[in-house]
Amino acid sequence: MTIAPEQDRLNAQIAFAIEIDKLKRVIRRNNLMDDSRRENDAEHSWYVALLAMVLGEHAPPGTDIQRVVAMLLVHDLVEIDAGDTFIYDPVAVAAQEAAEKAAADRIFAMLPAPQGQELRALWDEFEERATPEAVFAKALDRFAPILANHHNEGGTWRLHAVTASQVMQKVKIIEEGSPSLGAYARELVELSVTRGHLAP
Amino acid sequence: MTIAPEQDRLNAQIAFAIEIDKLKRVIRRNNLMDDSRRENDAEHSWYVALLAMVLGEHAPPGTDIQRVVAMLLVHDLVEIDAGDTFIYDPVAVAAQEAAEKAAADRIFAMLPAPQGQELRALWDEFEERATPEAVFAKALDRFAPILANHHNEGGTWRLHAVTASQVMQKVKIIEEGSPSLGAYARELVELSVTRGHLAP
C-alpha cells in the first residue's frame, strides 16, 4: 500500500462518517421498551454496546469487553445496504448472508487502510462467532430483543406469531455466551408463556 | 459495602437496562444527515462512540480511545431526566447543570456497587473535561452536529438563527481535543458561511 496523505485519510473517514448515519434509518422488528415505536439499528447498537459494559461480568472470565463493545458498535453497519432481517424468518436469514458480505465489502472499504480491514475483521469475527468476544456479543444481540418483547407483553412475538420453542433457539445462543444471562432469558420466556404473551 | 448476591446484582443491572432504553426517546436539536427527522440521544451516542473508533488517530498520542468510547456511551444518560439542552442557549445551559447532576445521582445509583460509581465517574470526567480522553470525547460530541448541520445546508443553525461566531466557540472545543478535526470543522463552518447556510 501507499501511505495516503493525512488529509486524504481524514476525508475518507468523514465520507464514512456521513455514510454510516444511514444506520439510524434502518428499522428493526422489535419496539422500544415503552412500545411507542419500532427500534432502529443505530440506537440498538448503542444499547447493546452499553449492555456489554454493564453486563460484562456475566461473560466468561478473560473476555475482552472493550473488544465486545467495539464489535457491537459495527455489527449492524452492513444493514445499511442489506436491511434488517427478521431472525424468525429462516428463508430471509439464508438470503441475507450474501447481501451482508457485499455490504461489508463496500462500506468498510470506504475507510483508509488498514483501518477498513481492521473494522471488517471485527465484523467477520462477530458473524463467525469464532472467539469468546464474538460469542458474548452475539448473546447480547439476542438478549436485548427478548428483554424488550418480555417488557412489551409479547411485542413482536405476538405480532408475528412466534412461539416459545423458536425463542428458545435464541436463548441457546445467549447461554453459549453467558450461562447466567441465558438462565435469565429462559426465565423471561417461561414467564411470558405463563402470562399468555407468548405461544408455547 | 456488603456484597450483594449474584442474582441481586443481575436484577439491578437489568432494571438499569430497562431504564436506559428511555434515552431513545430524548430528542436532540439537530437532524439526521438526510434531514428526515431530528436525532435522538441513543443513536447520537452510538454515532459519536463509533466516531471515536474511526477518528481516534486524530486525538493526541497516548489518548485511550477505548475509554473515550465508554465515556461517549454514557455521556447523555442524564438527559433521560434532564432533557436535551440546546448548546446555543446560555440560560438553558446554566440551569441544566443541577438537573443533570441530580439525574446522574439517580440513574447511576441503580447499578450495584462499585459499578454504578465507576460509570458515574466516567460521566463526571466527561463533564469536567479533566483528562485527554474527556477533552477528545467532548470534541467529538461537538463535531458530530457541525458535520450534520453542514451536510444539511445549515440545518439547525438556520432554524434557530445561530451565527458563525457562535459555532466557532464550539470549534474551539473541537480544536482543544484534536487540532486536525478542529481545522476541519473550521473549514466546514467557513464553507457554510460562503454558501449562505450560516449567518456570519
PDB file of N, CA and C in Angstrom, chain A residues 55-112:
ATOM      1  N   LEU A  55     -23.087  -5.553  31.637  1.00  0.00           N
ATOM      2  CA  LEU A  55     -23.265  -6.982  31.906  1.00  0.00           C
ATOM      3  C   LEU A  55     -21.987  -7.790  31.666  1.00  0.00           C
ATOM      4  N   GLY A  56     -20.887  -7.092  31.472  1.00  0.00           N
ATOM      5  CA  GLY A  56     -19.623  -7.759  31.141  1.00  0.00           C
ATOM      6  C   GLY A  56     -19.201  -8.818  32.148  1.00  0.00           C
ATOM      7  N   GLU A  57     -19.555  -8.626  33.418  1.00  0.00           N
ATOM      8  CA  GLU A  57     -19.153  -9.609  34.445  1.00  0.00           C
ATOM      9  C   GLU A  57     -19.840 -10.954  34.254  1.00  0.00           C
ATOM     10  N   HIS A  58     -20.870 -11.010  33.399  1.00  0.00           N
ATOM     11  CA  HIS A  58     -21.561 -12.268  33.148  1.00  0.00           C
ATOM     12  C   HIS A  58     -20.978 -13.022  31.949  1.00  0.00           C
ATOM     13  N   ALA A  59     -19.932 -12.470  31.345  1.00  0.00           N
ATOM     14  CA  ALA A  59     -19.200 -13.179  30.290  1.00  0.00           C
ATOM     15  C   ALA A  59     -18.173 -14.097  30.943  1.00  0.00           C
ATOM     16  N   PRO A  60     -17.691 -15.117  30.219  1.00  0.00           N
ATOM     17  CA  PRO A  60     -16.644 -15.980  30.788  1.00  0.00           C
ATOM     18  C   PRO A  60     -15.410 -15.147  31.161  1.00  0.00           C
ATOM     19  N   PRO A  61     -14.717 -15.531  32.257  1.00  0.00           N
ATOM     20  CA  PRO A  61     -13.515 -14.790  32.667  1.00  0.00           C
ATOM     21  C   PRO A  61     -12.529 -14.692  31.507  1.00  0.00           C
ATOM     22  N   GLY A  62     -11.911 -13.532  31.378  1.00  0.00           N
ATOM     23  CA  GLY A  62     -10.921 -13.329  30.321  1.00  0.00           C
ATOM     24  C   GLY A  62     -11.489 -12.726  29.046  1.00  0.00           C
ATOM     25  N   THR A  63     -12.820 -12.613  28.962  1.00  0.00           N
ATOM     26  CA  THR A  63     -13.426 -11.985  27.782  1.00  0.00           C
ATOM     27  C   THR A  63     -13.038 -10.500  27.756  1.00  0.00           C
ATOM     28  N   ASP A  64     -12.568 -10.045  26.601  1.00  0.00           N
ATOM     29  CA  ASP A  64     -12.145  -8.647  26.445  1.00  0.00           C
ATOM     30  C   ASP A  64     -13.384  -7.809  26.124  1.00  0.00           C
ATOM     31  N   ILE A  65     -13.913  -7.161  27.158  1.00  0.00           N
ATOM     32  CA  ILE A  65     -15.194  -6.458  26.999  1.00  0.00           C
ATOM     33  C   ILE A  65     -15.060  -5.247  26.073  1.00  0.00           C
ATOM     34  N   GLN A  66     -13.916  -4.590  26.083  1.00  0.00           N
ATOM     35  CA  GLN A  66     -13.747  -3.434  25.197  1.00  0.00           C
ATOM     36  C   GLN A  66     -13.820  -3.866  23.729  1.00  0.00           C
ATOM     37  N   ARG A  67     -13.330  -5.074  23.463  1.00  0.00           N
ATOM     38  CA  ARG A  67     -13.427  -5.616  22.107  1.00  0.00           C
ATOM     39  C   ARG A  67     -14.882  -5.955  21.758  1.00  0.00           C
ATOM     40  N   VAL A  68     -15.613  -6.445  22.754  1.00  0.00           N
ATOM     41  CA  VAL A  68     -17.043  -6.730  22.556  1.00  0.00           C
ATOM     42  C   VAL A  68     -17.782  -5.436  22.221  1.00  0.00           C
ATOM     43  N   VAL A  69     -17.466  -4.375  22.957  1.00  0.00           N
ATOM     44  CA  VAL A  69     -18.098  -3.074  22.708  1.00  0.00           C
ATOM     45  C   VAL A  69     -17.816  -2.624  21.271  1.00  0.00           C
ATOM     46  N   ALA A  70     -16.562  -2.692  20.854  1.00  0.00           N
ATOM     47  CA  ALA A  70     -16.187  -2.262  19.503  1.00  0.00           C
ATOM     48  C   ALA A  70     -16.937  -3.086  18.450  1.00  0.00           C
ATOM     49  N   MET A  71     -17.030  -4.387  18.699  1.00  0.00           N
ATOM     50  CA  MET A  71     -17.713  -5.283  17.764  1.00  0.00           C
ATOM     51  C   MET A  71     -19.188  -4.908  17.634  1.00  0.00           C
ATOM     52  N   LEU A  72     -19.815  -4.621  18.766  1.00  0.00           N
ATOM     53  CA  LEU A  72     -21.236  -4.299  18.745  1.00  0.00           C
ATOM     54  C   LEU A  72     -21.501  -2.941  18.103  1.00  0.00           C
ATOM     55  N   LEU A  73     -20.527  -2.038  18.170  1.00  0.00           N
ATOM     56  CA  LEU A  73     -20.716  -0.729  17.527  1.00  0.00           C
ATOM     57  C   LEU A  73     -20.745  -0.845  16.004  1.00  0.00           C
ATOM     58  N   VAL A  74     -20.071  -1.860  15.449  1.00  0.00           N
ATOM     59  CA  VAL A  74     -20.043  -2.014  13.980  1.00  0.00           C
ATOM     60  C   VAL A  74     -20.918  -3.172  13.482  1.00  0.00           C
ATOM     61  N   HIS A  75     -21.530  -3.953  14.395  1.00  0.00           N
ATOM     62  CA  HIS A  75     -22.104  -5.237  13.974  1.00  0.00           C
ATOM     63  C   HIS A  75     -23.255  -5.121  12.983  1.00  0.00           C
ATOM     64  N   ASP A  76     -23.959  -4.001  12.986  1.00  0.00           N
ATOM     65  CA  ASP A  76     -25.120  -3.878  12.092  1.00  0.00           C
ATOM     66  C   ASP A  76     -24.889  -2.955  10.903  1.00  0.00           C
ATOM     67  N   LEU A  77     -23.680  -2.441  10.721  1.00  0.00           N
ATOM     68  CA  LEU A  77     -23.442  -1.475   9.633  1.00  0.00           C
ATOM     69  C   LEU A  77     -23.828  -2.036   8.267  1.00  0.00           C
ATOM     70  N   VAL A  78     -23.638  -3.342   8.072  1.00  0.00           N
ATOM     71  CA  VAL A  78     -23.972  -3.947   6.774  1.00  0.00           C
ATOM     72  C   VAL A  78     -25.456  -3.801   6.438  1.00  0.00           C
ATOM     73  N   GLU A  79     -26.280  -3.575   7.453  1.00  0.00           N
ATOM     74  CA  GLU A  79     -27.724  -3.457   7.205  1.00  0.00           C
ATOM     75  C   GLU A  79     -28.086  -2.138   6.525  1.00  0.00           C
ATOM     76  N   ILE A  80     -27.115  -1.215   6.426  1.00  0.00           N
ATOM     77  CA  ILE A  80     -27.345  -0.003   5.622  1.00  0.00           C
ATOM     78  C   ILE A  80     -27.712  -0.411   4.192  1.00  0.00           C
ATOM     79  N   ASP A  81     -27.024  -1.421   3.663  1.00  0.00           N
ATOM     80  CA  ASP A  81     -27.341  -1.922   2.314  1.00  0.00           C
ATOM     81  C   ASP A  81     -28.298  -3.103   2.361  1.00  0.00           C
ATOM     82  N   ALA A  82     -28.086  -4.012   3.313  1.00  0.00           N
ATOM     83  CA  ALA A  82     -28.781  -5.306   3.275  1.00  0.00           C
ATOM     84  C   ALA A  82     -30.100  -5.296   4.034  1.00  0.00           C
ATOM     85  N   GLY A  83     -30.341  -4.292   4.837  1.00  0.00           N
ATOM     86  CA  GLY A  83     -31.585  -4.202   5.598  1.00  0.00           C
ATOM     87  C   GLY A  83     -31.589  -5.142   6.786  1.00  0.00           C
ATOM     88  N   ASP A  84     -32.566  -4.945   7.659  1.00  0.00           N
ATOM     89  CA  ASP A  84     -32.704  -5.794   8.835  1.00  0.00           C
ATOM     90  C   ASP A  84     -33.387  -7.105   8.439  1.00  0.00           C
ATOM     91  N   THR A  85     -32.932  -8.197   9.028  1.00  0.00           N
ATOM     92  CA  THR A  85     -33.559  -9.499   8.786  1.00  0.00           C
ATOM     93  C   THR A  85     -34.310  -9.926  10.029  1.00  0.00           C
ATOM     94  N   PHE A  86     -35.511 -10.400   9.856  1.00  0.00           N
ATOM     95  CA  PHE A  86     -36.272 -10.927  10.986  1.00  0.00           C
ATOM     96  C   PHE A  86     -35.693 -12.288  11.321  1.00  0.00           C
ATOM     97  N   ILE A  87     -35.159 -12.439  12.534  1.00  0.00           N
ATOM     98  CA  ILE A  87     -34.406 -13.659  12.857  1.00  0.00           C
ATOM     99  C   ILE A  87     -35.298 -14.887  12.947  1.00  0.00           C
ATOM    100  N   TYR A  88     -36.619 -14.708  12.918  1.00  0.00           N
ATOM    101  CA  TYR A  88     -37.502 -15.872  12.952  1.00  0.00           C
ATOM    102  C   TYR A  88     -38.005 -16.247  11.554  1.00  0.00           C
ATOM    103  N   ASP A  89     -37.364 -15.677  10.516  1.00  0.00           N
ATOM    104  CA  ASP A  89     -37.721 -15.990   9.124  1.00  0.00           C
ATOM    105  C   ASP A  89     -36.522 -16.677   8.476  1.00  0.00           C
ATOM    106  N   PRO A  90     -36.510 -18.047   8.458  1.00  0.00           N
ATOM    107  CA  PRO A  90     -35.313 -18.773   8.008  1.00  0.00           C
ATOM    108  C   PRO A  90     -34.958 -18.520   6.540  1.00  0.00           C
ATOM    109  N   VAL A  91     -35.945 -18.299   5.683  1.00  0.00           N
ATOM    110  CA  VAL A  91     -35.672 -18.027   4.266  1.00  0.00           C
ATOM    111  C   VAL A  91     -34.925 -16.701   4.134  1.00  0.00           C
ATOM    112  N   ALA A  92     -35.402 -15.676   4.833  1.00  0.00           N
ATOM    113  CA  ALA A  92     -34.755 -14.365   4.784  1.00  0.00           C
ATOM    114  C   ALA A  92     -33.339 -14.445   5.350  1.00  0.00           C
ATOM    115  N   VAL A  93     -33.155 -15.202   6.425  1.00  0.00           N
ATOM    116  CA  VAL A  93     -31.834 -15.304   7.052  1.00  0.00           C
ATOM    117  C   VAL A  93     -30.818 -15.897   6.068  1.00  0.00           C
ATOM    118  N   ALA A  94     -31.226 -16.927   5.311  1.00  0.00           N
ATOM    119  CA  ALA A  94     -30.316 -17.569   4.357  1.00  0.00           C
ATOM    120  C   ALA A  94     -29.946 -16.620   3.221  1.00  0.00           C
ATOM    121  N   ALA A  95     -30.942 -15.888   2.705  1.00  0.00           N
ATOM    122  CA  ALA A  95     -30.690 -14.982   1.582  1.00  0.00           C
ATOM    123  C   ALA A  95     -29.840 -13.792   2.002  1.00  0.00           C
ATOM    124  N   GLN A  96     -29.868 -13.506   3.292  1.00  0.00           N
ATOM    125  CA  GLN A  96     -29.229 -12.302   3.793  1.00  0.00           C
ATOM    126  C   GLN A  96     -27.705 -12.368   3.747  1.00  0.00           C
ATOM    127  N   GLU A  97     -27.162 -13.575   3.853  1.00  0.00           N
ATOM    128  CA  GLU A  97     -25.722 -13.692   4.059  1.00  0.00           C
ATOM    129  C   GLU A  97     -24.903 -13.049   2.936  1.00  0.00           C
ATOM    130  N   ALA A  98     -25.259 -13.362   1.688  1.00  0.00           N
ATOM    131  CA  ALA A  98     -24.517 -12.801   0.558  1.00  0.00           C
ATOM    132  C   ALA A  98     -24.675 -11.283   0.496  1.00  0.00           C
ATOM    133  N   ALA A  99     -25.882 -10.815   0.779  1.00  0.00           N
ATOM    134  CA  ALA A  99     -26.133  -9.368   0.742  1.00  0.00           C
ATOM    135  C   ALA A  99     -25.301  -8.648   1.800  1.00  0.00           C
ATOM    136  N   GLU A 100     -25.159  -9.261   2.966  1.00  0.00           N
ATOM    137  CA  GLU A 100     -24.388  -8.626   4.033  1.00  0.00           C
ATOM    138  C   GLU A 100     -22.895  -8.620   3.716  1.00  0.00           C
ATOM    139  N   LYS A 101     -22.417  -9.685   3.094  1.00  0.00           N
ATOM    140  CA  LYS A 101     -20.992  -9.717   2.742  1.00  0.00           C
ATOM    141  C   LYS A 101     -20.670  -8.635   1.691  1.00  0.00           C
ATOM    142  N   ALA A 102     -21.571  -8.482   0.723  1.00  0.00           N
ATOM    143  CA  ALA A 102     -21.381  -7.439  -0.294  1.00  0.00           C
ATOM    144  C   ALA A 102     -21.404  -6.056   0.353  1.00  0.00           C
ATOM    145  N   ALA A 103     -22.295  -5.887   1.317  1.00  0.00           N
ATOM    146  CA  ALA A 103     -22.384  -4.607   2.030  1.00  0.00           C
ATOM    147  C   ALA A 103     -21.097  -4.336   2.809  1.00  0.00           C
ATOM    148  N   ALA A 104     -20.578  -5.364   3.461  1.00  0.00           N
ATOM    149  CA  ALA A 104     -19.331  -5.204   4.218  1.00  0.00           C
ATOM    150  C   ALA A 104     -18.189  -4.823   3.272  1.00  0.00           C
ATOM    151  N   ASP A 105     -18.152  -5.473   2.095  1.00  0.00           N
ATOM    152  CA  ASP A 105     -17.121  -5.147   1.105  1.00  0.00           C
ATOM    153  C   ASP A 105     -17.168  -3.662   0.748  1.00  0.00           C
ATOM    154  N   ARG A 106     -18.354  -3.149   0.553  1.00  0.00           N
ATOM    155  CA  ARG A 106     -18.488  -1.754   0.130  1.00  0.00           C
ATOM    156  C   ARG A 106     -18.212  -0.781   1.279  1.00  0.00           C
ATOM    157  N   ILE A 107     -18.862  -1.015   2.428  1.00  0.00           N
ATOM    158  CA  ILE A 107     -18.880   0.015   3.476  1.00  0.00           C
ATOM    159  C   ILE A 107     -17.517   0.135   4.169  1.00  0.00           C
ATOM    160  N   PHE A 108     -16.931  -1.000   4.568  1.00  0.00           N
ATOM    161  CA  PHE A 108     -15.652  -0.909   5.285  1.00  0.00           C
ATOM    162  C   PHE A 108     -14.529  -0.441   4.366  1.00  0.00           C
ATOM    163  N   ALA A 109     -14.676  -0.687   3.058  1.00  0.00           N
ATOM    164  CA  ALA A 109     -13.645  -0.255   2.108  1.00  0.00           C
ATOM    165  C   ALA A 109     -13.633   1.264   1.921  1.00  0.00           C
ATOM    166  N   MET A 110     -14.622   1.951   2.457  1.00  0.00           N
ATOM    167  CA  MET A 110     -14.589   3.418   2.391  1.00  0.00           C
ATOM    168  C   MET A 110     -13.478   3.985   3.273  1.00  0.00           C
ATOM    169  N   LEU A 111     -13.088   3.219   4.286  1.00  0.00           N
ATOM    170  CA  LEU A 111     -12.067   3.696   5.229  1.00  0.00           C
ATOM    171  C   LEU A 111     -10.667   3.457   4.673  1.00  0.00           C
ATOM    172  N   PRO A 112      -9.686   4.282   5.079  1.00  0.00           N
ATOM    173  CA  PRO A 112      -8.307   4.077   4.627  1.00  0.00           C
ATOM    174  C   PRO A 112      -7.730   2.782   5.205  1.00  0.00           C
TER     175      PRO A 112
END
